[in-house]
Amino acid sequence: MIPRHFQITIALVLLAILVSGIIIIRMTHKEEALTLQAAEAAPAAPMVGGKQEHIQLLLAYDEDQALRWRSADVFLPADRNLRARETLRSVLAQYLQMPSPHPLAKGADIKDVYFISDDTMIVDTTAQFADGHPSGILLEELTLTSLIETLTANVPGIARVKFLVDGKERETLAGHADLMSFYQTAAVHKLAKEFE
Amino acid sequence: MRWSKTGAGLAVVALCCALGVSAAAPEQQLTVYTAQTSYSLPVVDHGGKPYIFVTDLLLPLGTSRPTAKEKDWRISVNKTDLRLTAGKDKGTINKQAVDLGGKALLENGRFMVPMDAVLPLLGRLLNTTVDFHQTARRVFVGDTFTRFTVGFKNGDQPALILTFSQPVRASRSHQEKRGVLTHPDTTTLTFTKDPVVSELKTQQYGDGAIQSLSFSEENGTAFVTVSGNKPLQLVQSDDGRTITLQPQAPDVSATPIPTQPGGPSAEGQKRAPEFFVMIDPSHGGNDKGATFGGKLVEKDITLRLAREVRRELEERGIPARLLRESDTDLGLDRRAEITNEQHASVYVALHAGRPGKGVRVYAPLLSDAQQQQTGRFLPWEAAQSGAMSRSQNLARVVSEELKKKGLTVASMAVVLRPLNNITTPAIAVELAPDENDLQSPDNQKRQANVATAIASAIVQVRNQIGARQ
């Protein structure tokens, strides 16, 4: 015959093990969910390799209403698509830091770039890039000119560039700069000279 | 062999007859007249009932892009939502039911509604009065009517003088629809683009050279028919408001309608185009543009500035029109279409934006290849190619005038819609208001100075632009 107090102790120990188990399982699930959510929120892009290069970025400075060349060390892959994407991202990274010479909305990013011919490239941006962009002719032109000119300086052979927003065409960036047309990089080069 | 030849012959005859019949049958159309524009859309028969495509009806009015999800369809006009469902005879406008007079149909991804739905749809979406001449298929939005009075001069040289409340002019793209058809005893004036209406049905003038005048309307078009016993010649005044019909001199009766010095030509009454400026107060409706100080929005600044520019121009004797007079949505393509359709002499888009405190003047930017586009048909994105140098000249003169007013001015060429889609000299002017003191007298004065400078610059380039046109 097992004493009554011993039975109660065993029961309590088993109950404690059961409760602890449930708590541990729920904590594990919550952690997994958070990890998954974080992974989904991040832009879906392959890991970038490549070697570090010293490249030139044409950056917008709102206060001066001008574009200026700045150098930066960026890891650039050999693949032409990835190289173009990382070049554009390095420009946006400058605008997203604090303080920014040309503030853009949080989440502004390049989702993907692809060539539809040897000299024509499509740049697909995140929705935040356009939705949160400050409205104004000058501000919008500075953004696009900065991106296109930096791109052509670091990825040779691009004659035409078109921007998409979240995979779709949009009339304008934030009410002004044209996003329906293909930008001719030669014409943008002339404009960039006016801003420099 | 003989049979096959006969068969081929019959087939050719049958084909010719079929083509003849199809060519003879005019396309059924509905014409909509608004204060800004007029346009025609096809009417298609469905089960014996006339139907129209909703996008044909609403997109020219500056709506948002329609969105469709399976059988449901949605479009926004002036902050008002229209929703339709295929197979249902009722839609909703801002969640309130609207009777379509028949089932909405989905055909090849496009929504159709019965033609009778035009009246409730336009009336409630535009929140204005709509007059629908149903049998003639003519829709008048707001008070857009062009009326006319008739004066008859009897004597040796009888004449019929039609005086219109608004100028009546041919649209270049629709010249074949409006013109003068003359037979020995009948002259018919055809108006498709002009909202010409009249209470008059028939008026008799005796049995001379001019015997009667009648007004009729059908298939989206108005007709004024004058009968007599002689061919009539037509003279239109320079302001486009008066048309005089009088018997032709005997020696020129062989030609359908002689061209009068200073008057209209025989084909479509081509007149030297009137010089006028199209002012575009950018944004409007749901599109607010930039926001200043949390309260003031670009669409309001541009409308106020546009009215000021128009006043300054009119004080200098230059007619000016605004692309929008109120807080309405108007798409970028539609702004270019209206400007091109109305043959504006100059287009000026007004904007307000950060940063800085001065004014920026923008000319269109095209690549070298786009600038070399020539010919009668140009790509939409390079429609400006023929006017580039004049646009650059206009931008330069406006900049100089702004500098004379003591304003800080930057001038550059940019890829900005709809400048590149406009066939006439086009610029954009962006005012950078002082955000810290938006309502100050200094800010108001700067805005007035901008309006004055734009008007002065246009006066300077008027002769040059007018002469080339």
XYZ file of C-alpha atoms in Angstrom:
665
model
C 0.000 0.000 0.000
C 1.444 3.360 -1.143
C 1.013 6.084 1.448
C -1.507 8.806 0.508
C 0.946 11.701 0.804
C 3.324 9.915 -1.602
C 0.497 9.483 -4.160
C -0.300 13.191 -3.963
C 3.376 14.126 -4.476
C 3.684 11.862 -7.536
C 0.454 13.323 -8.998
C 1.696 16.871 -8.496
C 5.067 16.051 -10.101
C 3.325 14.510 -13.130
C 1.015 17.542 -13.412
C 4.003 19.896 -13.244
C 5.770 17.918 -16.004
C 2.634 18.080 -18.156
C 2.142 21.842 -17.698
C 5.847 22.515 -18.368
C 5.648 20.443 -21.531
C 2.651 22.379 -22.804
C 4.356 25.711 -22.063
C 7.566 24.626 -23.814
C 5.663 23.420 -26.899
C 3.700 26.710 -27.146
C 6.875 28.783 -26.734
C 8.577 26.770 -29.481
C 5.642 27.322 -31.879
C 5.592 31.044 -31.138
C 9.316 31.321 -31.821
C 8.932 29.435 -35.093
C 6.065 31.694 -36.151
C 8.091 34.829 -35.417
C 11.065 33.491 -37.368
C 8.803 32.625 -40.313
C 7.133 36.055 -40.198
C 10.513 37.795 -40.226
C 11.630 35.700 -43.161
C 8.455 36.546 -45.111
C 8.815 40.267 -44.417
C 12.321 40.379 -45.832
C 12.639 40.873 -49.614
C 12.798 37.568 -51.444
C 16.228 37.720 -53.004
C 19.012 35.254 -53.442
C 22.143 35.565 -51.324
C 24.677 37.830 -52.903
C 28.277 36.883 -53.282
C 30.911 38.524 -55.391
C 33.894 40.649 -54.574
C 34.011 44.037 -52.961
C 34.325 46.872 -55.473
C 34.876 50.582 -55.149
C 32.041 52.092 -57.203
C 30.639 55.553 -57.892
C 27.093 56.445 -56.860
C 25.274 59.547 -58.069
C 23.336 60.700 -55.017
C 20.575 63.290 -54.662
C 20.922 66.097 -52.142
C 17.526 67.697 -51.563
C 18.796 70.756 -49.740
C 21.073 71.686 -52.623
C 18.644 70.453 -55.294
C 21.608 68.695 -56.862
C 23.172 65.320 -57.674
C 26.729 64.527 -56.587
C 29.043 61.565 -57.227
C 30.109 59.672 -54.113
C 32.194 56.512 -53.842
C 31.190 53.410 -51.927
C 32.520 49.892 -51.303
C 29.915 47.381 -52.396
C 29.925 43.601 -52.881
C 29.030 43.109 -56.532
C 28.447 39.689 -58.101
C 29.670 38.897 -61.597
C 26.146 38.132 -62.853
C 24.833 41.161 -64.764
C 21.317 41.056 -63.235
C 22.557 40.715 -59.677
C 25.192 43.365 -60.249
C 22.511 45.812 -61.463
C 20.254 45.034 -58.534
C 22.997 45.449 -55.919
C 24.129 48.713 -57.544
C 20.608 50.130 -57.275
C 20.240 48.840 -53.727
C 23.452 50.561 -52.700
C 21.919 53.881 -53.834
C 18.710 53.237 -51.893
C 20.744 52.219 -48.833
C 22.253 55.719 -48.817
C 18.797 57.271 -48.883
C 17.408 55.027 -46.143
C 20.116 55.787 -43.596
C 19.708 58.558 -41.022
C 20.353 61.380 -41.632
C 19.500 61.038 -45.309
C 20.381 63.447 -48.102
C 17.185 62.409 -49.906
C 14.801 60.588 -47.539
C 12.758 57.702 -48.877
C 10.102 55.644 -47.121
C 11.073 52.643 -45.001
C 10.791 49.509 -47.098
C 11.839 51.221 -50.338
C 13.813 48.529 -52.116
C 14.540 46.835 -55.419
C 12.629 43.571 -55.658
C 14.169 42.410 -58.894
C 15.794 43.509 -62.106
C 15.790 41.731 -65.423
C 16.891 42.371 -68.968
C 14.310 42.025 -71.728
C 17.020 42.558 -74.332
C 20.751 43.229 -74.237
C 20.295 46.930 -73.619
C 16.825 47.184 -72.033
C 16.301 46.606 -68.354
C 13.211 46.415 -66.156
C 13.557 47.443 -62.518
C 10.874 46.136 -60.192
C 10.621 48.134 -56.984
C 8.714 47.488 -53.777
C 5.343 49.158 -53.261
C 6.834 51.233 -50.428
C 9.324 52.766 -52.861
C 6.499 54.535 -54.755
C 3.732 54.697 -52.122
C 5.945 56.429 -49.613
C 7.912 58.587 -52.035
C 7.614 62.337 -51.365
C 5.522 64.012 -54.091
C 7.096 66.689 -56.273
C 8.598 66.958 -59.750
C 12.118 67.698 -58.568
C 12.195 65.085 -55.794
C 10.907 62.353 -58.084
C 13.225 63.272 -60.954
C 16.199 63.292 -58.573
C 15.384 59.757 -57.422
C 15.036 58.299 -60.904
C 17.999 60.170 -62.360
C 20.186 59.101 -59.449
C 19.214 55.436 -59.902
C 19.522 55.346 -63.701
C 22.788 57.260 -63.877
C 24.402 55.142 -61.152
C 23.204 52.032 -62.913
C 24.639 52.972 -66.308
C 27.921 54.039 -64.701
C 28.419 50.621 -63.109
C 26.650 48.225 -65.467
C 27.655 49.100 -69.034
C 25.488 48.625 -72.095
C 22.090 49.728 -70.759
C 20.228 52.026 -73.161
C 16.683 51.873 -71.808
C 15.247 51.398 -68.342
C 11.673 50.977 -67.174
C 10.394 50.894 -63.608
C 7.649 48.695 -62.213
C 6.113 48.948 -58.769
C 5.460 45.630 -57.076
C 5.481 43.884 -60.454
C 2.946 46.226 -62.060
C 3.042 49.313 -64.250
C 2.229 52.615 -62.582
C 1.587 55.978 -64.248
C 3.880 58.068 -62.095
C 6.267 57.645 -59.173
C 4.373 59.924 -56.779
C 2.153 61.982 -59.069
C 4.816 63.454 -61.362
C 7.756 61.516 -62.811
C 6.674 59.219 -65.627
C 6.834 55.487 -64.903
C 4.982 54.339 -68.019
C 7.731 55.197 -70.490
C 11.075 53.567 -71.034
C 13.777 55.970 -69.849
C 16.456 56.516 -72.486
C 19.710 56.530 -70.543
C 21.317 58.969 -73.017
C 18.588 61.536 -72.310
C 18.833 60.925 -68.560
C 22.594 61.470 -68.779
C 21.923 64.964 -70.184
C 19.517 65.682 -67.333
C 21.993 64.422 -64.740
C 24.585 66.887 -66.063
C 22.110 69.711 -65.399
C 21.707 68.597 -61.793
C 25.422 68.081 -61.099
C -14.423 25.644 -116.014
C -17.289 27.778 -117.242
C -19.193 27.126 -114.008
C -16.237 28.013 -111.875
C -15.825 31.349 -113.697
C -19.526 32.099 -113.301
C -19.372 31.135 -109.651
C -16.360 33.366 -109.067
C -18.153 36.221 -110.811
C -21.229 35.788 -108.655
C -19.086 35.619 -105.554
C -17.393 38.902 -106.475
C -20.778 40.540 -107.116
C -22.118 39.216 -103.806
C -19.028 40.457 -101.980
C -19.347 43.899 -103.586
C -23.015 44.043 -102.594
C -22.175 42.996 -99.055
C -19.426 45.611 -98.823
C -21.712 48.212 -100.294
C -24.421 47.434 -97.771
C -22.005 47.431 -94.838
C -20.424 50.678 -95.976
C -23.810 52.272 -96.390
C -24.990 51.364 -92.887
C -23.648 54.031 -90.512
C -22.208 52.877 -87.216
C -24.590 53.431 -84.330
C -23.084 55.894 -81.891
C -23.805 57.897 -78.783
C -22.248 61.344 -78.341
C -21.529 62.875 -74.941
C -20.998 66.619 -74.572
C -19.352 68.046 -71.451
C -17.916 71.461 -70.629
C -14.394 70.160 -71.295
C -14.852 67.838 -74.223
C -17.195 65.868 -76.405
C -16.774 62.287 -77.548
C -18.664 59.546 -79.347
C -18.868 55.892 -78.391
C -20.267 52.926 -80.282
C -23.703 51.540 -79.486
C -24.047 47.801 -79.960
C -27.198 45.753 -80.251
C -27.669 42.957 -77.729
C -30.883 40.984 -77.915
C -32.644 43.886 -79.624
C -31.550 46.334 -76.921
C -28.902 49.038 -77.398
C -25.879 48.614 -75.122
C -22.728 50.659 -74.500
C -19.372 49.782 -72.974
C -19.009 51.434 -69.560
C -15.324 52.245 -70.029
C -16.106 54.043 -73.318
C -18.583 56.192 -71.421
C -16.600 56.929 -68.259
C -12.875 56.894 -69.039
C -12.964 60.148 -71.091
C -14.379 61.858 -68.005
C -11.175 61.321 -66.054
C -12.017 58.304 -63.930
C -9.704 56.022 -62.055
C -8.645 52.804 -63.760
C -11.409 50.238 -63.388
C -10.763 47.158 -61.290
C -12.428 43.844 -61.991
C -12.736 40.689 -59.923
C -14.526 37.865 -61.681
C -18.071 39.184 -62.248
C -17.641 42.338 -60.169
C -16.368 45.571 -61.613
C -15.534 48.865 -59.966
C -14.566 52.362 -61.088
C -14.219 55.674 -59.290
C -15.398 59.034 -60.662
C -15.033 62.180 -58.574
C -14.595 60.198 -55.359
C -17.801 58.320 -56.239
C -17.633 54.545 -56.530
C -19.591 52.689 -59.181
C -19.900 48.911 -58.798
C -21.446 46.586 -61.313
C -22.013 42.851 -61.348
C -22.416 40.904 -64.566
C -25.940 39.516 -64.977
C -27.565 41.959 -62.552
C -29.839 44.815 -63.586
C -28.843 46.993 -60.660
C -25.469 48.480 -59.776
C -24.425 50.584 -56.814
C -23.120 54.120 -56.643
C -21.565 54.801 -53.243
C -23.404 51.703 -51.974
C -26.805 53.034 -53.115
C -28.642 51.004 -55.743
C -28.945 52.345 -59.252
C -31.299 50.851 -61.839
C -29.538 50.048 -65.097
C -32.712 49.336 -67.074
C -31.429 45.885 -68.007
C -28.721 43.386 -67.158
C -25.068 44.405 -67.067
C -23.109 42.165 -69.403
C -19.492 41.081 -69.427
C -18.093 40.669 -72.940
C -14.423 39.927 -73.595
C -13.505 41.320 -70.194
C -15.428 44.570 -70.785
C -18.618 45.586 -69.024
C -21.680 46.666 -71.010
C -24.819 48.336 -69.734
C -28.057 49.255 -71.529
C -27.879 52.675 -73.196
C -30.755 53.817 -70.943
C -28.388 53.598 -67.966
C -26.475 56.642 -69.256
C -28.818 59.073 -67.555
C -28.744 57.645 -63.982
C -25.038 56.773 -64.196
C -23.752 60.139 -65.399
C -26.218 62.151 -63.318
C -25.249 60.483 -60.060
C -21.551 59.982 -60.751
C -20.969 63.573 -61.873
C -23.558 65.014 -59.481
C -24.911 67.354 -62.140
C -27.846 67.683 -64.484
C -27.769 65.454 -67.535
C -30.022 65.879 -70.548
C -30.382 62.753 -72.668
C -31.852 63.067 -76.153
C -32.552 59.355 -76.289
C -33.750 58.892 -79.863
C -30.915 61.048 -81.200
C -28.416 59.396 -78.801
C -26.987 62.724 -77.610
C -26.069 63.324 -73.952
C -25.519 66.824 -72.558
C -23.713 67.004 -69.201
C -24.430 70.242 -67.328
C -25.309 73.361 -69.267
C -23.245 72.572 -72.347
C -25.742 73.495 -75.040
C -24.812 75.550 -78.071
C -27.980 77.295 -79.301
C -28.415 79.348 -82.406
C -30.682 82.009 -83.791
C -31.572 82.379 -87.450
C -31.760 85.673 -89.320
C -33.161 85.813 -92.858
C -32.265 88.642 -95.260
C -34.579 88.862 -98.253
C -33.954 90.725 -101.512
C -31.736 90.313 -104.578
C -29.030 88.694 -102.506
C -30.916 86.641 -99.877
C -28.887 85.295 -96.982
C -29.481 83.121 -93.983
C -27.404 84.059 -90.927
C -26.977 81.484 -88.163
C -25.603 82.936 -84.931
C -24.369 80.374 -82.382
C -23.989 80.916 -78.626
C -20.552 79.217 -78.725
C -17.966 78.909 -81.489
C -18.611 75.872 -83.663
C -15.476 74.358 -85.123
C -14.366 71.144 -86.731
C -12.281 68.683 -84.840
C -9.295 67.694 -86.955
C -9.716 64.028 -86.209
C -13.364 64.037 -87.100
C -13.465 66.342 -90.098
C -15.173 63.694 -92.133
C -18.091 63.812 -89.712
C -18.652 67.547 -89.863
C -18.683 69.438 -93.043
C -20.949 70.750 -95.701
C -22.791 68.506 -98.115
C -24.225 70.484 -100.971
C -26.705 69.389 -103.576
C -28.270 71.813 -106.031
C -31.132 72.531 -103.645
C -30.007 71.364 -100.219
C -27.164 72.342 -97.932
C -26.631 70.339 -94.752
C -24.403 71.422 -91.899
C -23.410 68.460 -89.750
C -22.353 68.862 -86.115
C -20.971 65.903 -84.188
C -18.458 67.553 -81.871
C -20.504 70.661 -81.112
C -23.482 70.409 -78.711
C -25.777 72.249 -81.110
C -29.453 72.166 -80.096
C -32.538 74.058 -81.222
C -36.247 74.263 -80.466
C -36.754 74.997 -84.137
C -37.931 72.123 -86.322
C -38.716 73.741 -89.699
C -38.897 77.351 -90.826
C -40.233 78.413 -94.262
C -38.865 81.418 -96.207
C -40.923 81.453 -99.425
C -39.966 79.971 -102.828
C -36.717 81.774 -103.702
C -33.070 80.815 -103.475
C -33.506 80.018 -99.754
C -36.797 78.298 -99.081
C -36.586 76.560 -95.707
C -34.378 75.634 -92.784
C -34.821 72.581 -90.622
C -33.037 71.222 -87.561
C -32.790 67.532 -86.782
C -30.634 65.229 -84.707
C -29.936 61.527 -84.952
C -27.179 58.995 -84.259
C -25.225 61.364 -82.000
C -25.194 64.149 -84.571
C -27.088 67.405 -85.215
C -28.041 68.574 -88.696
C -29.082 71.964 -90.006
C -30.549 71.571 -93.481
C -31.272 74.521 -95.733
C -33.326 74.036 -98.932
C -33.603 76.339 -101.884
C -33.485 76.452 -105.658
C -29.777 77.312 -105.940
C -26.551 75.956 -104.490
C -25.517 77.944 -101.419
C -22.095 79.165 -100.401
C -21.039 79.302 -96.799
C -19.049 81.946 -94.922
C -18.005 81.507 -91.301
C -16.869 84.384 -89.098
C -13.390 84.379 -87.566
C -14.766 83.807 -84.061
C -16.622 80.703 -85.299
C -19.976 81.917 -83.982
C -21.652 83.025 -87.215
C -22.348 81.054 -90.366
C -23.826 82.848 -93.361
C -25.445 80.924 -96.202
C -26.100 82.747 -99.454
C -26.582 81.787 -103.115
C -23.394 81.175 -105.063
C -22.420 83.374 -107.979
C -23.329 81.564 -111.278
C -19.702 81.317 -112.517
C -18.546 79.324 -109.490
C -21.512 76.977 -109.238
C -19.469 74.064 -110.541
C -17.438 73.888 -107.326
C -19.255 72.472 -104.306
C -18.467 75.360 -101.982
C -16.016 78.118 -102.844
C -13.401 79.203 -100.384
C -13.964 82.744 -99.210
C -11.045 85.052 -98.461
C -10.636 84.942 -94.700
C -13.480 82.452 -94.453
C -13.561 78.689 -94.233
C -12.115 76.404 -96.847
C -14.376 73.971 -98.666
C -13.114 70.989 -96.721
C -14.297 71.085 -93.160
C -14.274 74.874 -92.989
C -10.618 75.054 -91.962
C -9.907 78.387 -90.343
C -6.702 79.861 -88.992
C -6.668 78.399 -85.484
C -7.450 80.758 -82.662
C -4.480 81.347 -80.360
C -5.311 80.207 -76.875
C -3.450 78.876 -73.871
C -4.401 75.639 -72.135
C -3.597 75.926 -68.436
C -3.404 72.661 -66.524
C -3.924 72.893 -62.765
C -2.205 69.594 -62.012
C -3.717 66.902 -59.800
C -7.319 67.161 -58.485
C -9.947 64.907 -56.928
C -8.378 61.914 -55.213
C -4.962 62.908 -56.491
C -3.917 65.557 -53.977
C -0.304 65.916 -55.088
C 2.197 67.194 -52.519
C 1.076 68.274 -49.041
C 2.418 71.392 -47.358
C 2.285 72.102 -43.641
C -0.084 69.164 -43.145
C -3.087 71.105 -44.528
C -2.432 72.788 -47.842
C -2.391 70.435 -50.822
C -0.843 70.864 -54.252
C -4.139 70.431 -56.139
C -5.593 73.545 -54.443
C -2.468 75.651 -54.981
C -2.352 74.774 -58.680
C -6.044 75.593 -59.232
C -5.691 78.988 -57.536
C -2.543 79.766 -59.519
C -4.201 78.622 -62.766
C -7.097 81.032 -62.268
C -4.620 83.814 -61.651
C -2.652 82.981 -64.804
C -5.877 82.935 -66.835
C -6.879 86.352 -65.479
C -3.441 87.766 -66.318
C -3.617 86.352 -69.843
C -7.133 87.618 -70.479
C -6.097 91.086 -69.294
C -3.497 90.932 -72.066
C -6.074 89.860 -74.642
C -5.031 86.199 -74.803
C -7.804 83.601 -74.427
C -7.059 80.869 -71.904
C -8.824 77.701 -70.805
C -8.392 75.603 -67.689
C -8.293 71.826 -67.939
C -10.226 71.618 -64.694
C -12.299 74.303 -63.014
C -13.007 72.383 -59.825
C -11.670 69.598 -57.627
C -12.077 66.777 -60.138
C -10.038 63.757 -61.177
C -8.535 64.020 -64.639
C -6.061 61.416 -65.889
C -2.734 62.448 -67.382
C -3.500 60.962 -70.792
C -6.868 62.684 -70.840
C -5.218 66.039 -70.109
C -3.020 65.571 -73.166
C -5.925 64.354 -75.297
C -8.087 67.387 -74.489
C -5.192 69.766 -75.193
C -4.459 68.093 -78.520
C -8.112 67.773 -79.540
C -8.781 71.446 -78.897
C -5.604 72.482 -80.759
C -4.272 74.622 -77.931
C -1.496 76.986 -78.992
C 0.442 76.661 -75.740
C 0.161 74.238 -72.812
C 1.284 75.228 -69.325
C 1.099 72.698 -66.469
C 1.217 74.171 -62.983
C 2.675 72.302 -60.013
C 3.778 73.027 -56.465
C 6.483 71.040 -54.722
C 9.473 70.839 -52.443
C 12.296 71.644 -51.868
C 13.407 75.278 -51.993
C 11.517 78.550 -52.123
C 11.765 79.556 -55.775
C 10.227 78.459 -59.044
C 11.293 75.681 -61.386
C 10.503 75.701 -65.092
C 10.513 72.372 -66.925
C 10.681 71.713 -70.648
C 9.985 68.250 -72.092
C 12.851 65.794 -72.463
C 13.088 63.362 -75.371
C 15.978 61.232 -76.511
C 17.709 62.115 -79.799
C 15.956 59.176 -81.490
C 12.550 60.322 -80.223
C 13.204 63.888 -81.368
C 13.823 62.655 -84.886
C 10.344 61.117 -85.089
C 8.539 62.642 -88.036
C 5.506 61.937 -90.124
C 1.789 62.175 -89.655
C 1.543 59.532 -86.950
C 3.846 59.854 -83.959
C 4.226 57.518 -80.994
C 2.219 58.805 -78.029
C 5.343 59.148 -75.879
C 7.056 61.228 -78.595
C 4.083 63.390 -79.652
C 6.022 66.438 -78.462
C 8.862 65.884 -80.939
C 7.555 68.454 -83.442
C 7.300 71.193 -80.833
C 10.432 70.561 -78.759
C 12.423 73.612 -79.823
C 9.427 75.909 -79.301
C 8.818 74.374 -75.855
C 12.452 74.999 -74.925
C 12.139 78.576 -76.170
C 8.962 79.084 -74.138
C 10.656 77.691 -71.013
C 13.596 80.057 -71.555
C 11.369 83.134 -71.942
C 9.248 82.199 -68.896
C 12.433 81.733 -66.829
C 13.699 85.154 -67.898
C 10.416 86.809 -66.973
C 10.403 85.085 -63.572
C 13.953 86.297 -62.922
C 12.865 89.840 -63.775
C 10.365 89.537 -60.920
C 13.243 88.779 -58.540
C 12.359 85.102 -58.135
C 14.887 82.287 -57.765
C 14.490 80.223 -60.915
C 15.831 76.845 -62.020
C 15.177 75.604 -65.524
C 15.657 72.077 -66.837
C 14.275 69.425 -69.160
C 12.590 66.390 -67.605
C 10.573 63.311 -68.556
C 7.284 64.502 -67.143
C 3.816 63.440 -68.135
C 1.898 64.681 -69.989
C 4.397 67.105 -71.578
C 5.758 64.483 -73.986
C 2.241 63.555 -75.136
C 1.321 67.075 -76.218
C 1.753 68.220 -79.790
C 1.994 71.939 -79.081
C 4.668 73.890 -77.153
C 4.388 72.648 -73.572
C 6.085 73.489 -70.292
C 5.540 72.861 -66.593
C 6.058 75.451 -63.881
C 6.594 74.247 -60.312
C 6.160 76.721 -57.503
C 8.068 75.904 -54.313
C 6.049 77.569 -51.556
C 7.632 78.627 -48.275
C 6.262 75.947 -45.970
C 6.922 77.950 -42.823
C 4.706 80.796 -43.937
C 2.191 79.490 -46.424
C -0.476 82.145 -45.965
C 1.882 85.108 -45.661
C 1.476 88.152 -47.942
C 4.966 87.414 -49.306
C 3.867 83.968 -50.449
C 0.710 85.397 -52.028
C 2.766 88.085 -53.749
C 5.222 85.508 -55.083
C 2.327 83.527 -56.526
C 0.922 86.662 -58.185
C 4.374 87.414 -59.605
C 4.598 83.915 -61.068
C 1.223 84.367 -62.793
C 2.244 87.753 -64.194
C 5.586 86.431 -65.437
C 3.986 83.450 -67.206
C 1.458 85.723 -68.924
C 4.144 88.234 -69.976
C 6.271 85.437 -71.409
C 3.377 84.022 -73.414
C 2.662 87.453 -74.866
C 6.294 87.567 -76.030
C 6.205 84.222 -77.785
C 2.647 84.514 -79.127
C 3.556 85.942 -82.499
C 6.290 83.407 -83.090
C 4.141 80.410 -82.105
C 1.020 81.726 -83.851
C 2.899 82.367 -87.079
C 4.335 78.853 -87.202
C 1.008 77.204 -86.484
